[in-house]
Tab-separated table of C-alpha atoms and ligand atoms in Angstrom:
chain	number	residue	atom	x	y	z
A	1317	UNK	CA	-2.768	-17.767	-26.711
A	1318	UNK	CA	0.611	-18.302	-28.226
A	1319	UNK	CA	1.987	-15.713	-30.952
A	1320	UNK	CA	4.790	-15.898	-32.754
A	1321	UNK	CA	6.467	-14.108	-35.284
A	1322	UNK	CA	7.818	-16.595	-38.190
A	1323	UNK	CA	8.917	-16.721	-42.151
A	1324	UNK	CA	7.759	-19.157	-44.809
A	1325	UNK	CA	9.336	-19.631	-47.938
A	1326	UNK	CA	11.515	-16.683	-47.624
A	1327	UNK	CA	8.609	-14.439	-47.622
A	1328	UNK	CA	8.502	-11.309	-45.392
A	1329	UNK	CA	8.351	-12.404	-41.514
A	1330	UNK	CA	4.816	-12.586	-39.995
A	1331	UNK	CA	3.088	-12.953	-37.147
A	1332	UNK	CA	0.691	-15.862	-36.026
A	1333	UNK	CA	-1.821	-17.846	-33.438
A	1334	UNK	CA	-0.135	-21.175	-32.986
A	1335	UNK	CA	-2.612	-24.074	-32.595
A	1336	UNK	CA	-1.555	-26.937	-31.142
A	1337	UNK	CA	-3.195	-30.423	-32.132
A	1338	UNK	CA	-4.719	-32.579	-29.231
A	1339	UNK	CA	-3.435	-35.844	-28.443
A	1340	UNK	CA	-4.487	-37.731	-30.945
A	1341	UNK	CA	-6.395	-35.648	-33.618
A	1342	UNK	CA	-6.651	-35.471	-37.013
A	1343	UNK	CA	-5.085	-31.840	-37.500
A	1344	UNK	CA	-0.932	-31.325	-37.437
A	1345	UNK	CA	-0.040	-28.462	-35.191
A	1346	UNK	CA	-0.584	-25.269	-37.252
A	1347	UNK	CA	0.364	-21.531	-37.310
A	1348	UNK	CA	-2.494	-18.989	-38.556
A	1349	UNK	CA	-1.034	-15.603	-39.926
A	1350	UNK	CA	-2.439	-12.397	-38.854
A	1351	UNK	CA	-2.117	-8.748	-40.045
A	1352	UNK	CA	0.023	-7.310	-38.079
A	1353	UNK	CA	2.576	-7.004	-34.918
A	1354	UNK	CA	-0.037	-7.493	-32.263
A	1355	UNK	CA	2.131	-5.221	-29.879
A	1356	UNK	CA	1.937	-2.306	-32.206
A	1357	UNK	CA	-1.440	-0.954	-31.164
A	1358	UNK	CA	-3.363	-1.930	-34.789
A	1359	UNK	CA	-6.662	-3.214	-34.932
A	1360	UNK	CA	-5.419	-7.337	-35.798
A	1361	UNK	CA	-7.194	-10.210	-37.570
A	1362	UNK	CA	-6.700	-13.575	-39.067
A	1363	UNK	CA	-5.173	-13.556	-42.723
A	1364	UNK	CA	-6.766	-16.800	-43.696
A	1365	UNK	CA	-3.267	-18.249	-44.141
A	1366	UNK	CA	-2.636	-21.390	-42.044
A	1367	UNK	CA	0.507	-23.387	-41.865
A	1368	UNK	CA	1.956	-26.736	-40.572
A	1369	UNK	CA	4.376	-25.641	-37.800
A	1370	UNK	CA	6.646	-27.972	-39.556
A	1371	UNK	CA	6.720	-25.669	-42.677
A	1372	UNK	CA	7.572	-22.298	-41.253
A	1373	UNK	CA	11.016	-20.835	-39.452
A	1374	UNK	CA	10.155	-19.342	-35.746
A	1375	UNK	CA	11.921	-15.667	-35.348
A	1376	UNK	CA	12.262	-13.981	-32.271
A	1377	UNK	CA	8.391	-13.327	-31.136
A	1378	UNK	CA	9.324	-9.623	-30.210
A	1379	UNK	CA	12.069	-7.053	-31.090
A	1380	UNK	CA	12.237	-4.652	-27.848
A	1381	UNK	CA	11.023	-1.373	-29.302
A	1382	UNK	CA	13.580	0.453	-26.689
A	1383	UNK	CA	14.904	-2.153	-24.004
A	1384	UNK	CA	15.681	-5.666	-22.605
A	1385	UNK	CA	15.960	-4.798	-18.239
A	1386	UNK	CA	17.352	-7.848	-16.710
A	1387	UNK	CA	17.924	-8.398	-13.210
A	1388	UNK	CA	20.979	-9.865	-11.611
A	1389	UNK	CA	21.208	-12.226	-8.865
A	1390	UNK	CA	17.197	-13.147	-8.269
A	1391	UNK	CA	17.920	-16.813	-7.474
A	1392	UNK	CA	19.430	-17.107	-4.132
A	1393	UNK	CA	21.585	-20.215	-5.413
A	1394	UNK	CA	22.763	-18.343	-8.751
A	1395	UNK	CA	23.771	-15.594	-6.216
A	1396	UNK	CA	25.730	-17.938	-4.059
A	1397	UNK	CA	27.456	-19.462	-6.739
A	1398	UNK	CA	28.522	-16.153	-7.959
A	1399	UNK	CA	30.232	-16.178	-4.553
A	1400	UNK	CA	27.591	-13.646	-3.359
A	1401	UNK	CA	24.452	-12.878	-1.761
A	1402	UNK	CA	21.365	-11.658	-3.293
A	1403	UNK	CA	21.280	-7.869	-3.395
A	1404	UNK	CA	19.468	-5.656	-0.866
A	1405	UNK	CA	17.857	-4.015	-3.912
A	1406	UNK	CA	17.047	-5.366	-7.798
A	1407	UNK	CA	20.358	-5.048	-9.376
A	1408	UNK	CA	19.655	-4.480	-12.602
A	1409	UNK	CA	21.205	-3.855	-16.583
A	1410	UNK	CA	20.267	-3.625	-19.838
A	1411	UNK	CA	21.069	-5.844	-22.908
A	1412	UNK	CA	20.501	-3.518	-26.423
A	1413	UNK	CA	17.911	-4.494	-28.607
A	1414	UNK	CA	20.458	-5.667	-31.301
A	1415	UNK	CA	21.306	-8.210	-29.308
A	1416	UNK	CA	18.022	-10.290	-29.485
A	1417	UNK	CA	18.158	-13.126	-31.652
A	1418	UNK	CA	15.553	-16.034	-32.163
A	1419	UNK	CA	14.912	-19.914	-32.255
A	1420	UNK	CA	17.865	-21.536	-34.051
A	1421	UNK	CA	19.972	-18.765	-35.037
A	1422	UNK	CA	23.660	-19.025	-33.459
A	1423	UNK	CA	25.109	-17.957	-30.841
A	1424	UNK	CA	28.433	-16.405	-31.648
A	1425	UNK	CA	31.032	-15.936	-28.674
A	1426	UNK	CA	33.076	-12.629	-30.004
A	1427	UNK	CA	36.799	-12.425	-30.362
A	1428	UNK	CA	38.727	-11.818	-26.967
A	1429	UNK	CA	35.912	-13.826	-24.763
A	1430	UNK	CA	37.183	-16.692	-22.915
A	1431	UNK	CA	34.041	-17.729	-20.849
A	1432	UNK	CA	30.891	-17.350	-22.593
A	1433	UNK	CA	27.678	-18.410	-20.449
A	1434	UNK	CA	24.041	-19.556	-20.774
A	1435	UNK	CA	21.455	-18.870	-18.157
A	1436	UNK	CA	17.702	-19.635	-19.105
A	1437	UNK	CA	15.545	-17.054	-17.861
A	1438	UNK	CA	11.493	-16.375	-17.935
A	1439	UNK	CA	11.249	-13.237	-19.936
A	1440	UNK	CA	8.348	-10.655	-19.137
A	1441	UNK	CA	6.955	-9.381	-22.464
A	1442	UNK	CA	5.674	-5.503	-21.755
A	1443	UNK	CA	1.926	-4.597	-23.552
A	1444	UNK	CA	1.513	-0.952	-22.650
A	1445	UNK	CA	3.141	2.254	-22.095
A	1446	UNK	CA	3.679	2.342	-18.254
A	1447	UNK	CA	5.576	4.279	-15.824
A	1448	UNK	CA	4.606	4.065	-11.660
A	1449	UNK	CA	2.968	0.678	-11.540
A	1450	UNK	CA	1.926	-0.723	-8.498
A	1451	UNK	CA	2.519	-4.004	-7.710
A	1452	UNK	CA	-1.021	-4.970	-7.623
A	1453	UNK	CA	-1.264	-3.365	-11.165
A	1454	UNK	CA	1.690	-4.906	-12.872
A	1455	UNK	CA	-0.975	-7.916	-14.373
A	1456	UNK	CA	-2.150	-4.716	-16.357
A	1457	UNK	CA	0.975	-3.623	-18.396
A	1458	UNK	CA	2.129	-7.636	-18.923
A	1459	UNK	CA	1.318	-9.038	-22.889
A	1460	UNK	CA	2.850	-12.339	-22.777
A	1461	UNK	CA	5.618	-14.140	-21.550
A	1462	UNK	CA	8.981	-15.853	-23.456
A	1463	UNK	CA	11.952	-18.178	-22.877
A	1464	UNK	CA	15.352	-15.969	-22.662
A	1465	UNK	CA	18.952	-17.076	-22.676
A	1466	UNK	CA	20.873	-14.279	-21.126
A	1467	UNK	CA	24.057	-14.523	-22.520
A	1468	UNK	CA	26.612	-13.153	-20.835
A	1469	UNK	CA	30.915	-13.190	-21.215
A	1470	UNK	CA	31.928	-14.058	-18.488
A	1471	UNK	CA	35.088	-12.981	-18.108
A	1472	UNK	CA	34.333	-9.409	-19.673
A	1473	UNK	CA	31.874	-9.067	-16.980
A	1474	UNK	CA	34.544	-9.622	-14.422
A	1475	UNK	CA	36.940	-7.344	-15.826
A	1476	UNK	CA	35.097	-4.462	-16.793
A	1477	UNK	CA	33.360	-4.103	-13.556
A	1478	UNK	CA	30.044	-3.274	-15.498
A	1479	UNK	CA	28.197	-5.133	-17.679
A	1480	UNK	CA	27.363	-3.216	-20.733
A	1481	UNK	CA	29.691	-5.045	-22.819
A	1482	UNK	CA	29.335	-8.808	-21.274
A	1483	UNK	CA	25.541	-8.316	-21.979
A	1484	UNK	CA	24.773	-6.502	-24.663
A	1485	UNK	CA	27.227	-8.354	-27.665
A	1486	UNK	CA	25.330	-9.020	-30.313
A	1487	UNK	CA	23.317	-12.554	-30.404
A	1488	UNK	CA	23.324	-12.529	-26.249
A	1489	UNK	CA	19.702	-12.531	-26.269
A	1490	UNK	CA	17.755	-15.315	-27.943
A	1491	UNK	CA	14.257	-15.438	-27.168
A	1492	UNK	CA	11.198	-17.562	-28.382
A	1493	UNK	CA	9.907	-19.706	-29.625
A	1494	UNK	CA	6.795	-17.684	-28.557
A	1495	UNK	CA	4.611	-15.735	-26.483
A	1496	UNK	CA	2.219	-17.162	-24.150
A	1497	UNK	CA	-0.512	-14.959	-23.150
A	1498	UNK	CA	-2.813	-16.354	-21.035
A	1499	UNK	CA	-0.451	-16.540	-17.750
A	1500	UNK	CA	-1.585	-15.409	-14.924
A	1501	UNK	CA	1.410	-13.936	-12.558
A	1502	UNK	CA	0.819	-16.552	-9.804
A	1503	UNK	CA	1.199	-18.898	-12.818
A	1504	UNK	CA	4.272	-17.644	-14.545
A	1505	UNK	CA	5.834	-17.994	-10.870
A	1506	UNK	CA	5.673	-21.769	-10.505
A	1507	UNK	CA	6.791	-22.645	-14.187
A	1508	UNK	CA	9.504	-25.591	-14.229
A	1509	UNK	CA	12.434	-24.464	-15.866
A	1510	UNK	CA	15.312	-26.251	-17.934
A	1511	UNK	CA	18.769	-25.328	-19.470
A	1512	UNK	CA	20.678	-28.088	-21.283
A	1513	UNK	CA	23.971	-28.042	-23.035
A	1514	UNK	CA	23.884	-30.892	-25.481
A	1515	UNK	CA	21.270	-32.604	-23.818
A	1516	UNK	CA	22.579	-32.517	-20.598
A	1517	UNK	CA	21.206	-30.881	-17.866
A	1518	UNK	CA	22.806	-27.809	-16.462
A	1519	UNK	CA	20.149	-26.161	-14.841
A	1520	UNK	CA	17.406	-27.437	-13.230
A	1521	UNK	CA	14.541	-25.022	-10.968
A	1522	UNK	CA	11.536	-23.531	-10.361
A	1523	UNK	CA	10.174	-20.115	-11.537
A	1524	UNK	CA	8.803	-20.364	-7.917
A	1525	UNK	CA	12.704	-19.754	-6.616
A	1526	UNK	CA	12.857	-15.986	-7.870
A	1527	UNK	CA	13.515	-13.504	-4.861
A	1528	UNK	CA	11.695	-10.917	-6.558
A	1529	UNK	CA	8.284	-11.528	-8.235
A	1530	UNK	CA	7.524	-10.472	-11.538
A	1531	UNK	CA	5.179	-7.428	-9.868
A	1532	UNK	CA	7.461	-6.238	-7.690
A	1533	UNK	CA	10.414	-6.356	-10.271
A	1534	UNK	CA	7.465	-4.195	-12.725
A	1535	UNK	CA	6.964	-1.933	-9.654
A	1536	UNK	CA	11.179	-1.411	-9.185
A	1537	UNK	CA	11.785	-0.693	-12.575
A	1538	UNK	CA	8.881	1.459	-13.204
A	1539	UNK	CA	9.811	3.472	-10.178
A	1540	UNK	CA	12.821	5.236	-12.955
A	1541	UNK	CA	11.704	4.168	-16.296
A	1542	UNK	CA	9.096	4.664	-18.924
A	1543	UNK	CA	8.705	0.690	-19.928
A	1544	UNK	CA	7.155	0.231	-23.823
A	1545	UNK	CA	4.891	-1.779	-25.496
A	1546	UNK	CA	7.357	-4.405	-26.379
A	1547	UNK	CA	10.053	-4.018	-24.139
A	1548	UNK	CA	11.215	-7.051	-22.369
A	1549	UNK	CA	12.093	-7.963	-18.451
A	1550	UNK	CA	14.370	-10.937	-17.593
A	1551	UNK	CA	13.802	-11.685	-14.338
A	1552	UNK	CA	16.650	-13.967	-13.327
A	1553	UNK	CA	18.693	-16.976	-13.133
A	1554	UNK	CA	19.496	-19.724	-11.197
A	1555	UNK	CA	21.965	-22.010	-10.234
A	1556	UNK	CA	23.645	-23.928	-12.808
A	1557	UNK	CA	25.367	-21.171	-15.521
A	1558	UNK	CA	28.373	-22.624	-17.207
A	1559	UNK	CA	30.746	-22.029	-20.070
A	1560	UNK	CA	29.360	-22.642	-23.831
A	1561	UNK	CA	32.317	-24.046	-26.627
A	1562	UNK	CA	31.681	-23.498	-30.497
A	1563	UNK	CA	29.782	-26.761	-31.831
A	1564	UNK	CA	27.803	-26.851	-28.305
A	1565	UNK	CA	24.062	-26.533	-28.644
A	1566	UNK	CA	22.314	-25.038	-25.264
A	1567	UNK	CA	18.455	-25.424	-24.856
A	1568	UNK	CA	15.976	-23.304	-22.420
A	1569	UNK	CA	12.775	-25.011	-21.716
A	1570	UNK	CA	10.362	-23.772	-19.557
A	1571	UNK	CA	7.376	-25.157	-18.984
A	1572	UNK	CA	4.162	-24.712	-20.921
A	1573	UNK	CA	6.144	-21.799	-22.797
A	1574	UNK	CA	8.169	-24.194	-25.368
A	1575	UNK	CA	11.948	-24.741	-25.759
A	1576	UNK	CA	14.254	-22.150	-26.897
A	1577	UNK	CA	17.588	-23.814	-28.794
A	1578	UNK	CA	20.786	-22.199	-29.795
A	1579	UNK	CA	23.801	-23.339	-31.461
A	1580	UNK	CA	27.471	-21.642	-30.604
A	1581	UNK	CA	30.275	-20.687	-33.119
A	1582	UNK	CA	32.865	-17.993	-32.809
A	1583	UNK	CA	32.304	-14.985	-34.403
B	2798	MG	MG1	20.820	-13.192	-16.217
C-alpha cells in the first residue's frame, strides 16, 4: 500500500491510498482520502473522496512525532570517499523534526554554508512504540518505508566536529513522495537507488550495499532509545554526494518507492 499525506485546493492536508492505473486502463492514477493519520493509532477508513494524482500537492508522508536517527558511513564507498572507513559501530545523529520537508518544496542552503550536499537515502518509517528489539523482531515495529535526502553542510560538518548543526538546518530533510507498506526487509534491501542533480546522475547503487541492515540498525538504536510511532531511520548513503548551487534541482529515486525532487535557493 502506498499512503501519502497531500492538499487539494488549499484545503487542510490529508492523508490517502494512492492507486496506481495499470498499463493501459481506463482509470488515471488516483489518490483516495481517508480519516485520519494512519500512524496515530485511530481506527481509519476511506472518506469517499478520490482524486486524480494530477490534481493534488504531495506533503511530506510523515512528520517524526520525536526523531529522524540517521546513520553515518553505512556504504563502504560513501565511507571511503569521506576518506574513511566504515565505523566499528553504527555511528549515528539526529536531524530535528523541523527539518523535514516534502515533495517539491525547496531546499534552502542557509547563510554562512559553502558546501551544501545531497545524499539519497532509504528511510525506515517506525509503526509502534518500541524499545529492545531484536533483530529478528524489527519486521514488527516497521510501517512503511520513504525516499530521504539527507542534507547535510558540508563544511559546517567539518568544522564543528559534530553534526547537530550540518544536519538538522531547517529543509535538510525532504522525504516522500510516499510510504510503501508492503516491503518486506529482504525487499527494502535490494531496492535500486538514484540521486540526480539536474538530470544527471550522481549517485548510482544498490540498497543491497548497506553494511548494516535495516534490523540490525532497529536492534542498535533500540538498544538506547524509545523509537515512536512515526519516527524515522535513515539508514545510509553511498558513494556519489556532491555540492548543490541555488537554481539546481536534485532528485532521489528509489525503486518501487517513487522519486523524491527538490529545488535549491539560498535562504
Ligand atoms: Mg546521510
Amino acid at each position: 500500500m502506498r499512503i501519502a499525506r497531500f492538499v487539494k485546493d488549499g484545503q487542510d492536508p490529508a492523508y490517502g491510498i494512492i492507486e496506481l492505473a495499470v498499463d493501459g486502463g481506463e482509470h488515471p492514477d488516483t489518490i483516495a482520502a481517508i480519516t485520519a493519520d494512519p500512524l496515530a493509532g485511530v481506527p481509519v477508513n476511506y472518506t469517499g473522496e478520490r482524486h486524480d494524482l494530477e490534481d493534488v500537492r504531495f506533503l511530506a508522508p510523515v512528520i517524526p512525532r520525536s526523531k529522524i536517527v540517521a546513520v553515518g558511513k553505512n556504504y563502504v564507498d560513501h565511507a571511503e570517499e569521506m576518506g574513511g572507513e566504515v565505523p566499528p559501530a553504527p555511528l549515528l545523529f539526529f536531524k530535528p523534526n523541523t527539518s523535514v520537508i516534502g515533495p517539491d518544496d525547496t531546499i534552502l542552503r542557509p547563510e554562512g554554508c559553502t558546501d551544501l550536499h545531497y545524499e539519497g537515502e532509504l528511510a525506515v518509517v517506525i509503526g509502534r512504540i518500541c524499545k529492545q528489539v531484536p533483530p529478528e523482531r524489527a519486521h514488527e515495529v516497521i510501517f512503511g518505508y520513504t525516499i530521504a535526502n539527507d542534507v547535510t553542510a558540508r563544511d559546517w560538518q567539518n568544522s564543528d566536529g559534530q553534526w547537530t548543526r550540518a544536519k538538522g538546518a531547517d529543509t535538510f530533510l525532504p522525504l516522500g513522495p510516499w510510504m510503501n507498506t508492503h516491503l518486506t526487509i529482504e525487499e527494502a534491501e535490494k531496492l535500486g537507488l538514484e540521486t540526480r542533480l539536474n538530470d544527471e546522475v550522481r549517485q548510482s547503487s544498490s540498497t543491497s550495499q548497506m553494511v548494516r541492515g535495516i534490523a540490525e540498525l532497529i536492534s542498535f538504536i533500540t538498544s538506547f532509545t524509545t523509537l515512536l510511532p512515526g519516527d524515522v531511520i535513515l539508514t545510509g548513503t553511498p558513494a556519489g554526494v556532491g555540492a548543490m548551487q541555488t537554481g539546481d534541482q536534485v532528485t532521489v529515486e528509489i525503486e518501487g518507492l517513487g522519486a523524491l525532487t527538490n529545488p535549491v535557493a539560498d535562504a
